[in-house]
Short mmCIF file of C-alpha atoms and ligand atoms in Angstrom, two decimals:
data_model
loop_
_atom_site.label_atom_id
_atom_site.label_comp_id
_atom_site.label_asym_id
_atom_site.label_seq_id
_atom_site.Cartn_x
_atom_site.Cartn_y
_atom_site.Cartn_z
CA UNK A 23 16.71 -12.62 -6.11
CA UNK A 24 14.07 -12.73 -3.44
CA UNK A 25 10.59 -12.09 -2.22
CA UNK A 26 10.04 -9.15 0.15
CA UNK A 27 7.33 -9.22 2.78
CA UNK A 28 6.11 -6.52 5.12
CA UNK A 29 3.92 -7.94 7.86
CA UNK A 30 1.84 -5.60 10.00
CA UNK A 31 4.40 -2.82 9.75
CA UNK A 32 3.65 0.17 11.92
CA UNK A 33 5.77 3.27 12.39
CA UNK A 34 5.36 6.10 14.84
CA UNK A 35 7.58 9.20 14.89
CA UNK A 36 7.34 11.03 18.22
CA UNK A 37 3.94 9.48 18.88
CA UNK A 38 2.63 10.33 15.41
CA UNK A 39 1.53 7.33 13.34
CA UNK A 40 3.10 7.42 9.88
CA UNK A 41 2.45 3.82 8.78
CA UNK A 42 -0.53 1.77 9.88
CA UNK A 43 -0.34 -2.04 9.80
CA UNK A 44 1.21 -2.26 6.35
CA UNK A 45 0.97 -5.74 4.78
CA UNK A 46 2.70 -6.12 1.46
CA UNK A 47 4.30 -8.93 -0.51
CA UNK A 48 6.62 -8.22 -3.43
CA UNK A 49 7.15 -11.43 -5.39
CA UNK A 50 10.50 -12.67 -6.56
CA UNK A 51 11.44 -10.69 -9.67
CA UNK A 52 8.50 -8.32 -9.37
CA UNK A 53 8.60 -4.53 -9.88
CA UNK A 54 6.34 -2.92 -7.27
CA UNK A 55 5.86 0.84 -7.09
CA UNK A 56 4.90 2.54 -3.83
CA UNK A 57 2.86 5.51 -5.02
CA UNK A 58 1.24 8.28 -3.06
CA UNK A 59 1.24 11.99 -2.31
CA UNK A 60 4.16 13.63 -0.53
CA UNK A 61 4.26 12.76 3.16
CA UNK A 62 2.14 9.59 2.92
CA UNK A 63 4.95 7.37 4.24
CA UNK A 64 6.59 5.92 1.11
CA UNK A 65 10.18 6.75 2.03
CA UNK A 66 9.62 5.53 5.58
CA UNK A 67 8.31 2.19 4.27
CA UNK A 68 11.31 1.83 1.93
CA UNK A 69 13.80 2.72 4.67
CA UNK A 70 12.20 0.07 6.88
CA UNK A 71 12.78 -2.52 4.14
CA UNK A 72 16.38 -1.32 3.80
CA UNK A 73 16.99 -1.43 7.56
CA UNK A 74 17.69 2.30 7.78
CA UNK A 75 14.62 2.73 10.00
CA UNK A 76 13.22 0.41 12.69
CA UNK A 77 9.49 -0.33 12.60
CA UNK A 78 7.48 0.30 15.78
CA UNK A 79 5.71 -3.00 15.16
CA UNK A 80 5.69 -5.71 12.51
CA UNK A 81 8.25 -7.76 10.58
CA UNK A 82 10.27 -7.51 7.40
CA UNK A 83 11.13 -10.71 5.54
CA UNK A 84 13.51 -10.88 2.58
CA UNK A 85 13.98 -14.15 0.74
CA UNK A 86 12.11 -16.00 3.47
CA UNK A 87 14.42 -14.66 6.20
CA UNK A 88 13.20 -12.45 9.05
CA UNK A 89 15.52 -9.44 8.71
CA UNK A 90 13.61 -7.09 11.03
CA UNK A 91 16.49 -6.86 13.46
CA UNK A 92 19.34 -7.05 10.96
CA UNK A 93 21.50 -4.11 9.90
CA UNK A 94 21.27 -2.75 6.33
CA UNK A 95 24.57 -4.48 5.47
CA UNK A 96 23.16 -7.87 6.46
CA UNK A 97 20.01 -7.51 4.33
CA UNK A 98 21.59 -7.73 0.90
CA UNK A 99 19.56 -4.94 -0.69
CA UNK A 100 20.81 -2.03 -2.78
CA UNK A 101 19.27 1.39 -2.51
CA UNK A 102 19.19 4.15 -5.15
CA UNK A 103 18.30 7.64 -3.98
CA UNK A 104 17.01 10.75 -5.67
CA UNK A 105 20.24 12.53 -4.73
CA UNK A 106 22.48 9.85 -6.39
CA UNK A 107 24.77 9.96 -3.31
CA UNK A 108 27.98 9.53 -5.33
CA UNK A 109 31.35 10.20 -3.73
CA UNK A 110 32.54 13.46 -5.34
CA UNK A 111 36.28 12.82 -4.85
CA UNK A 112 36.18 9.34 -6.44
CA UNK A 113 36.25 8.54 -10.14
CA UNK A 114 33.20 6.99 -11.75
CA UNK A 115 34.97 3.60 -11.79
CA UNK A 116 35.73 3.82 -8.07
CA UNK A 117 32.18 4.89 -7.30
CA UNK A 118 30.73 1.92 -9.20
CA UNK A 119 33.23 -0.51 -7.67
CA UNK A 120 32.85 0.80 -4.13
CA UNK A 121 30.36 -1.83 -2.86
CA UNK A 122 32.80 -4.55 -3.97
CA UNK A 123 35.78 -2.82 -2.37
CA UNK A 124 34.16 -2.66 1.05
CA UNK A 125 33.43 -6.37 0.69
CA UNK A 126 37.09 -7.03 0.07
CA UNK A 127 36.81 -8.12 -3.56
CA UNK A 128 40.33 -8.03 -5.09
CA UNK A 129 41.11 -5.19 -7.51
CA UNK A 130 41.39 -7.19 -10.78
CA UNK A 131 38.05 -8.90 -10.21
CA UNK A 132 36.53 -5.56 -9.23
CA UNK A 133 37.77 -3.92 -12.43
CA UNK A 134 36.22 -6.67 -14.54
CA UNK A 135 32.87 -6.27 -12.76
CA UNK A 136 32.98 -2.47 -13.14
CA UNK A 137 33.70 -2.78 -16.86
CA UNK A 138 30.84 -5.26 -17.33
CA UNK A 139 28.24 -3.19 -15.45
CA UNK A 140 29.42 0.07 -17.02
CA UNK A 141 29.06 -1.48 -20.44
CA UNK A 142 25.51 -2.66 -19.75
CA UNK A 143 24.50 0.84 -18.65
CA UNK A 144 26.41 2.48 -21.51
CA UNK A 145 28.70 4.49 -19.26
CA UNK A 146 31.96 2.73 -20.14
CA UNK A 147 33.38 5.91 -21.65
CA UNK A 148 32.89 7.83 -18.38
CA UNK A 149 34.89 5.64 -16.02
CA UNK A 150 37.78 8.08 -15.49
CA UNK A 151 35.64 11.13 -14.86
CA UNK A 152 34.58 12.61 -11.53
CA UNK A 153 30.84 12.91 -10.71
CA UNK A 154 30.91 16.71 -11.12
CA UNK A 155 31.91 16.27 -14.76
CA UNK A 156 28.69 14.35 -15.48
CA UNK A 157 25.13 15.37 -16.39
CA UNK A 158 22.23 14.47 -14.11
CA UNK A 159 21.23 11.54 -16.27
CA UNK A 160 24.78 10.20 -16.34
CA UNK A 161 25.06 10.48 -12.56
CA UNK A 162 21.82 8.55 -12.17
CA UNK A 163 23.22 5.78 -14.38
CA UNK A 164 26.35 5.62 -12.24
CA UNK A 165 24.16 5.32 -9.14
CA UNK A 166 22.29 2.46 -10.83
CA UNK A 167 25.52 0.78 -11.86
CA UNK A 168 26.76 0.95 -8.28
CA UNK A 169 23.48 -0.63 -7.11
CA UNK A 170 23.57 -3.57 -9.50
CA UNK A 171 27.28 -4.42 -9.35
CA UNK A 172 27.07 -6.75 -6.37
CA UNK A 173 23.89 -8.47 -7.52
CA UNK A 174 21.80 -7.86 -4.41
CA UNK A 175 18.65 -9.76 -3.44
CA UNK A 176 16.54 -6.68 -4.15
CA UNK A 177 16.66 -3.09 -5.36
CA UNK A 178 15.06 -0.25 -3.45
CA UNK A 179 14.69 3.03 -5.32
CA UNK A 180 13.42 6.27 -3.82
CA UNK A 181 12.30 8.77 -6.47
CA UNK A 182 15.49 8.12 -8.47
CA UNK A 183 14.36 10.23 -11.42
CA UNK A 184 12.98 13.33 -9.73
CA UNK A 185 16.13 15.40 -10.26
CA UNK A 186 16.10 14.86 -14.03
CA UNK A 187 14.38 17.03 -16.60
CA UNK A 188 11.05 15.85 -17.98
CA UNK A 189 12.30 14.30 -21.20
CA UNK A 190 15.19 12.42 -19.63
CA UNK A 191 12.88 11.21 -16.88
CA UNK A 192 10.65 9.55 -19.44
CA UNK A 193 13.53 7.84 -21.24
CA UNK A 194 15.13 6.71 -17.95
CA UNK A 195 11.82 5.10 -16.92
CA UNK A 196 12.13 2.75 -19.84
CA UNK A 197 15.82 2.13 -19.14
CA UNK A 198 15.22 1.19 -15.51
CA UNK A 199 12.35 -1.07 -16.51
CA UNK A 200 14.50 -2.83 -19.13
CA UNK A 201 17.34 -3.25 -16.67
CA UNK A 202 14.99 -4.65 -14.03
CA UNK A 203 13.52 -7.16 -16.47
CA UNK A 204 16.91 -8.20 -17.76
CA UNK A 205 18.19 -8.83 -14.24
CA UNK A 206 14.84 -10.26 -13.13
CA UNK A 207 15.38 -8.16 -10.02
CA UNK A 208 12.89 -7.83 -7.19
CA UNK A 209 12.40 -4.07 -7.02
CA UNK A 210 10.53 -1.65 -4.79
CA UNK A 211 10.36 1.77 -6.38
CA UNK A 212 8.97 4.87 -4.67
CA UNK A 213 7.41 7.79 -6.54
CA UNK A 214 4.69 10.42 -6.18
CA UNK A 215 4.28 10.51 -9.98
CA UNK A 216 1.33 8.39 -11.08
CA UNK A 217 2.49 8.27 -14.71
CA UNK A 218 5.84 6.84 -13.60
CA UNK A 219 4.04 4.24 -11.49
CA UNK A 220 1.62 3.29 -14.27
CA UNK A 221 4.30 2.88 -16.93
CA UNK A 222 6.87 1.00 -14.84
CA UNK A 223 5.11 -1.23 -12.32
CA UNK A 224 4.00 -4.82 -12.39
CA UNK A 225 1.84 -3.80 -9.45
CA UNK A 226 1.22 -0.42 -7.86
CA UNK A 227 0.71 0.00 -4.13
CA UNK A 228 -1.13 3.28 -3.67
CA UNK A 229 -0.75 4.74 -0.17
CA UNK A 230 -2.52 7.62 1.50
CA UNK A 231 -1.85 8.69 5.10
CA UNK A 232 0.18 5.56 5.79
CA UNK A 233 -2.62 3.21 4.70
CA UNK A 234 -2.69 1.09 1.52
CA UNK A 235 -5.62 2.20 -0.63
CA UNK A 236 -5.17 -0.40 -3.37
CA UNK A 237 -2.45 -2.84 -4.42
CA UNK A 238 -3.01 -4.07 -7.97
CA UNK A 239 -1.67 -4.02 -11.54
CA UNK A 240 -1.76 -0.52 -13.07
CA UNK A 241 -4.63 -1.26 -15.46
CA UNK A 242 -6.76 -2.54 -12.61
CA UNK A 243 -6.20 0.64 -10.59
CA UNK A 244 -7.17 2.63 -13.65
CA UNK A 245 -10.29 0.65 -14.55
CA UNK A 246 -11.46 -0.49 -11.13
CA UNK A 247 -10.34 2.01 -8.48
CA UNK A 248 -11.17 0.75 -4.99
CA UNK A 249 -12.26 4.17 -3.82
CA UNK A 250 -12.55 7.84 -4.72
CA UNK A 251 -8.99 8.58 -3.65
CA UNK A 252 -7.60 6.03 -6.11
CA UNK A 253 -9.93 7.30 -8.83
CA UNK A 254 -8.66 10.83 -8.32
CA UNK A 255 -4.96 9.93 -8.06
CA UNK A 256 -4.47 7.52 -10.95
CA UNK A 257 -4.82 8.53 -14.58
CA UNK A 258 -4.35 11.82 -16.38
CA UNK A 259 -6.77 13.50 -16.38
CA UNK A 260 -8.06 12.05 -13.12
CA UNK A 261 -11.48 10.41 -13.11
CA UNK A 262 -14.44 12.79 -13.12
CA UNK A 263 -16.58 12.62 -9.99
CA UNK A 264 -20.16 13.85 -10.05
CA UNK A 265 -22.74 14.18 -7.27
CA UNK A 266 -25.84 12.13 -7.99
CA UNK A 267 -29.28 11.36 -6.65
CA UNK A 268 -31.13 8.09 -7.11
CA UNK A 269 -34.59 8.07 -8.66
CA UNK A 270 -36.44 4.85 -7.72
CA UNK A 271 -39.39 5.53 -10.03
CA UNK A 272 -37.24 5.63 -13.13
CA UNK A 273 -34.51 3.27 -11.77
CA UNK A 274 -32.14 6.04 -12.72
CA UNK A 275 -29.44 8.31 -11.39
CA UNK A 276 -30.11 11.99 -11.60
CA UNK A 277 -27.09 14.13 -12.46
CA UNK A 278 -27.51 17.88 -12.78
CA UNK A 279 -31.23 17.41 -13.33
CA UNK A 280 -30.86 14.80 -16.10
CA UNK A 281 -32.06 11.24 -15.39
CA UNK A 282 -29.88 8.39 -16.68
CA UNK A 283 -31.44 4.92 -16.49
CA UNK A 284 -29.22 2.36 -14.73
CA UNK A 285 -30.99 -0.85 -15.66
CA UNK A 286 -29.89 -3.88 -13.67
CA UNK A 287 -27.23 -1.92 -11.78
CA UNK A 288 -29.83 0.23 -10.03
CA UNK A 289 -30.51 -2.24 -7.22
CA UNK A 290 -26.85 -2.42 -6.15
CA UNK A 291 -26.55 1.36 -6.26
CA UNK A 292 -29.68 1.80 -4.16
CA UNK A 293 -28.63 -0.84 -1.63
CA UNK A 294 -25.35 1.01 -1.02
CA UNK A 295 -27.00 4.46 -1.05
CA UNK A 296 -24.44 5.71 -3.58
CA UNK A 297 -23.81 9.46 -3.59
CA UNK A 298 -21.31 9.95 -6.39
CA UNK A 299 -20.49 8.62 -9.80
CA UNK A 300 -17.00 8.32 -11.30
CA UNK A 301 -16.29 8.28 -15.03
CA UNK A 302 -13.18 8.83 -17.16
CA UNK A 303 -12.87 11.57 -19.76
CA UNK A 304 -12.57 9.03 -22.56
CA UNK A 305 -15.95 7.49 -21.64
CA UNK A 306 -17.83 10.76 -22.02
CA UNK A 307 -19.11 12.10 -25.35
CA UNK A 308 -19.95 15.64 -26.35
CA UNK A 309 -23.30 16.11 -28.08
CA UNK A 310 -25.59 18.92 -29.18
CA UNK A 311 -26.96 20.75 -26.12
CA UNK A 312 -30.55 19.55 -26.26
CA UNK A 313 -30.15 15.80 -26.85
CA UNK A 314 -32.30 13.66 -24.54
CA UNK A 315 -30.60 11.92 -21.54
CA UNK A 316 -27.46 14.00 -21.85
CA UNK A 317 -26.12 16.25 -19.11
CA UNK A 318 -26.59 19.95 -19.79
CA UNK A 319 -23.32 21.85 -19.68
CA UNK A 320 -21.31 24.72 -21.03
CA UNK A 321 -17.76 24.83 -22.35
CA UNK A 322 -15.33 25.97 -19.66
CA UNK A 323 -12.09 25.59 -21.57
CA UNK A 324 -10.84 23.69 -24.63
CA UNK A 325 -7.37 22.09 -24.47
CA UNK A 326 -6.09 20.81 -27.82
CA UNK A 327 -3.25 18.27 -27.46
CA UNK A 328 -2.55 17.69 -31.12
CA UNK A 329 -3.84 14.15 -31.38
CA UNK A 330 -6.91 14.65 -29.21
CA UNK A 331 -8.68 17.43 -27.37
CA UNK A 332 -9.67 17.70 -23.73
CA UNK A 333 -12.72 19.83 -23.10
CA UNK A 334 -13.62 20.97 -19.61
CA UNK A 335 -17.36 21.33 -19.32
CA UNK A 336 -19.21 23.01 -16.49
CA UNK A 337 -22.17 20.88 -15.42
CA UNK A 338 -24.03 22.72 -12.68
CA UNK A 339 -21.26 23.63 -10.25
CA UNK A 340 -18.99 20.75 -11.26
CA UNK A 341 -16.28 20.72 -13.91
CA UNK A 342 -15.82 17.51 -15.87
CA UNK A 343 -13.21 16.69 -18.47
CA UNK A 344 -14.36 15.13 -21.73
CA UNK A 345 -12.05 13.71 -24.37
CA UNK A 346 -13.00 14.89 -27.83
CA UNK A 347 -11.55 14.35 -31.28
CA UNK A 348 -8.61 16.31 -32.62
CA UNK A 349 -9.74 19.65 -33.95
CA UNK A 350 -12.86 19.83 -31.77
CA UNK A 351 -13.55 23.41 -30.88
CA UNK A 352 -16.26 25.69 -29.51
CA UNK A 353 -16.38 29.16 -27.98
CA UNK A 354 -16.06 29.42 -24.19
CA UNK A 355 -19.48 29.25 -22.58
CA UNK A 356 -21.10 27.49 -25.55
CA UNK A 357 -23.85 25.09 -24.44
CA UNK A 358 -23.08 21.38 -24.97
CA UNK A 359 -24.54 18.07 -23.95
CA UNK A 360 -22.43 15.39 -22.26
CA UNK A 361 -23.43 11.79 -22.79
CA UNK A 362 -22.68 9.24 -20.08
CA UNK A 363 -22.86 5.55 -20.72
CA UNK A 364 -23.53 4.32 -17.17
CA UNK A 365 -21.94 0.95 -18.00
CA UNK A 366 -18.59 2.79 -17.93
CA UNK A 367 -19.26 4.54 -14.64
CA UNK A 368 -18.48 3.41 -11.12
CA UNK A 369 -20.37 4.48 -8.03
CA UNK A 370 -19.08 5.59 -4.63
CA UNK A 371 -20.85 5.19 -1.30
CA UNK A 372 -20.88 8.03 1.26
CA UNK A 373 -17.49 6.94 2.64
CA UNK A 374 -15.96 7.13 -0.86
CA UNK A 375 -15.62 3.37 -1.35
CA UNK A 376 -16.42 2.03 -4.82
CA UNK A 377 -19.48 -0.15 -4.30
CA UNK A 378 -20.53 -0.64 -7.92
CA UNK A 379 -17.78 -1.00 -10.50
CA UNK A 380 -17.90 -0.27 -14.19
CA UNK A 381 -18.82 -3.18 -16.41
CA UNK A 382 -15.38 -4.48 -17.37
CA UNK A 383 -14.28 -4.79 -20.98
CA UNK A 384 -13.91 -8.54 -20.76
CA UNK A 385 -11.53 -8.15 -17.84
CA UNK A 386 -12.13 -10.06 -14.67
CA UNK A 387 -13.92 -8.01 -12.01
CA UNK A 388 -11.65 -6.85 -9.20
CA UNK A 389 -11.19 -9.12 -6.24
CA UNK A 390 -12.98 -8.21 -3.03
CA UNK A 391 -10.57 -7.06 -0.31
N1 ADP B 16 12.88 10.94 11.02
C1 ADP B 16 11.63 11.43 11.12
N2 ADP B 16 11.22 12.04 12.24
C2 ADP B 16 9.96 12.54 12.37
N3 ADP B 16 9.04 12.50 11.39
C3 ADP B 16 9.39 11.93 10.22
C4 ADP B 16 10.71 11.37 10.02
N4 ADP B 16 10.76 10.87 8.76
C5 ADP B 16 9.55 11.09 8.22
N5 ADP B 16 8.74 11.73 9.07
C6 ADP B 16 7.33 12.12 8.81
O1 ADP B 16 6.63 10.96 8.39
C7 ADP B 16 5.72 11.27 7.36
C8 ADP B 16 6.00 10.41 6.14
O2 ADP B 16 7.24 10.80 5.60
P1 ADP B 16 7.87 10.09 4.33
O3 ADP B 16 7.92 8.62 4.58
O4 ADP B 16 9.16 10.77 4.04
O5 ADP B 16 6.79 10.40 3.21
P2 ADP B 16 6.91 10.33 1.60
O6 ADP B 16 8.18 9.66 1.26
O7 ADP B 16 5.70 9.57 1.18
O8 ADP B 16 6.86 11.76 1.14
C9 ADP B 16 5.84 12.74 7.10
O9 ADP B 16 4.82 13.39 7.82
C10 ADP B 16 7.20 13.08 7.67
O10 ADP B 16 7.24 14.41 8.11
MG1 MG B 17 9.81 10.36 0.12
#
């Protein structure tokens, strides 16, 4: 297996910039997810790694080799697509064995490899069928089997689960992750689904408009988002963002008319002229409406999830989501207080960059870019 490096990758389509000086290293054996909204350039980046697209500028290195000008065949990577791309007229066995056939591997050896890979993906009983006789999940397994059979230097996967129903998607996440760990396979996986990225990745590379917003382990993106875009994209529900004003007299932030003392974090907030505060639903607490230093709000909607309850609260003009205990309930419009512990909040400057992070729970603070 091998390390993958993108160095200063740029891509223009008809004069329109789709990727902007992308620098990215995927370590040997690492599972990196390219995450971002539709149209942000994920597929383009993956196709550049595969050699299916030529970058306008920059270099691609795989296993220490500059492959920028090599054809896909010469790069030794296997790609898995959303559409499976199986050959409909071939049996499952022939589909899986195809990459070996075009490399001239003799039939008996090929059959042994097909049997081994099919067994590891639990599709051994399907080898004589045609793709149309398979379910979506089975087809996706065949596509994976075909990708792993020739033991490539790296796997590239573009939204491989998006055609599956929700339940199967969740179970296939785990299967792909297990397979990747067993093979210790360098993998670049593209998705627009943040839950998929969070559950599968060693590191997530979050892209917006062709620019990397943050490249870090999932927990770090969740706890220490580099900017407001990351805060709003990662996590379900997304982080709450509230407009604030600084009050130098009380060394406090003022949110919806309520002053919340910041203590020793005030100076950093003031120096960066912070304009917004970000805080997760699980860090907010519902209280009686008239408690001191709580934000005054009213219940917008209550969403019971069985094990916990999400409550949307209207604070001024802004809706925030608060996680409450199971069984929590109140009539719509009921007044409530929302308690913020500012230690759990982060603060954004006018450009949306996180300038003051939450106080970590014993985790190292994020590295400066
Ligand atoms: N072959 C192409 N020709 C022109 N524009 C393209 C081509 N491929 C992609 N694009 C454009 O590049 C942008 C990024 O596309 P893509 O990489 O497919 O995004 P994603 O996979 O993140 O949804 C989009 O605006 C898309 O329309
Ligand atoms: Mg895409």
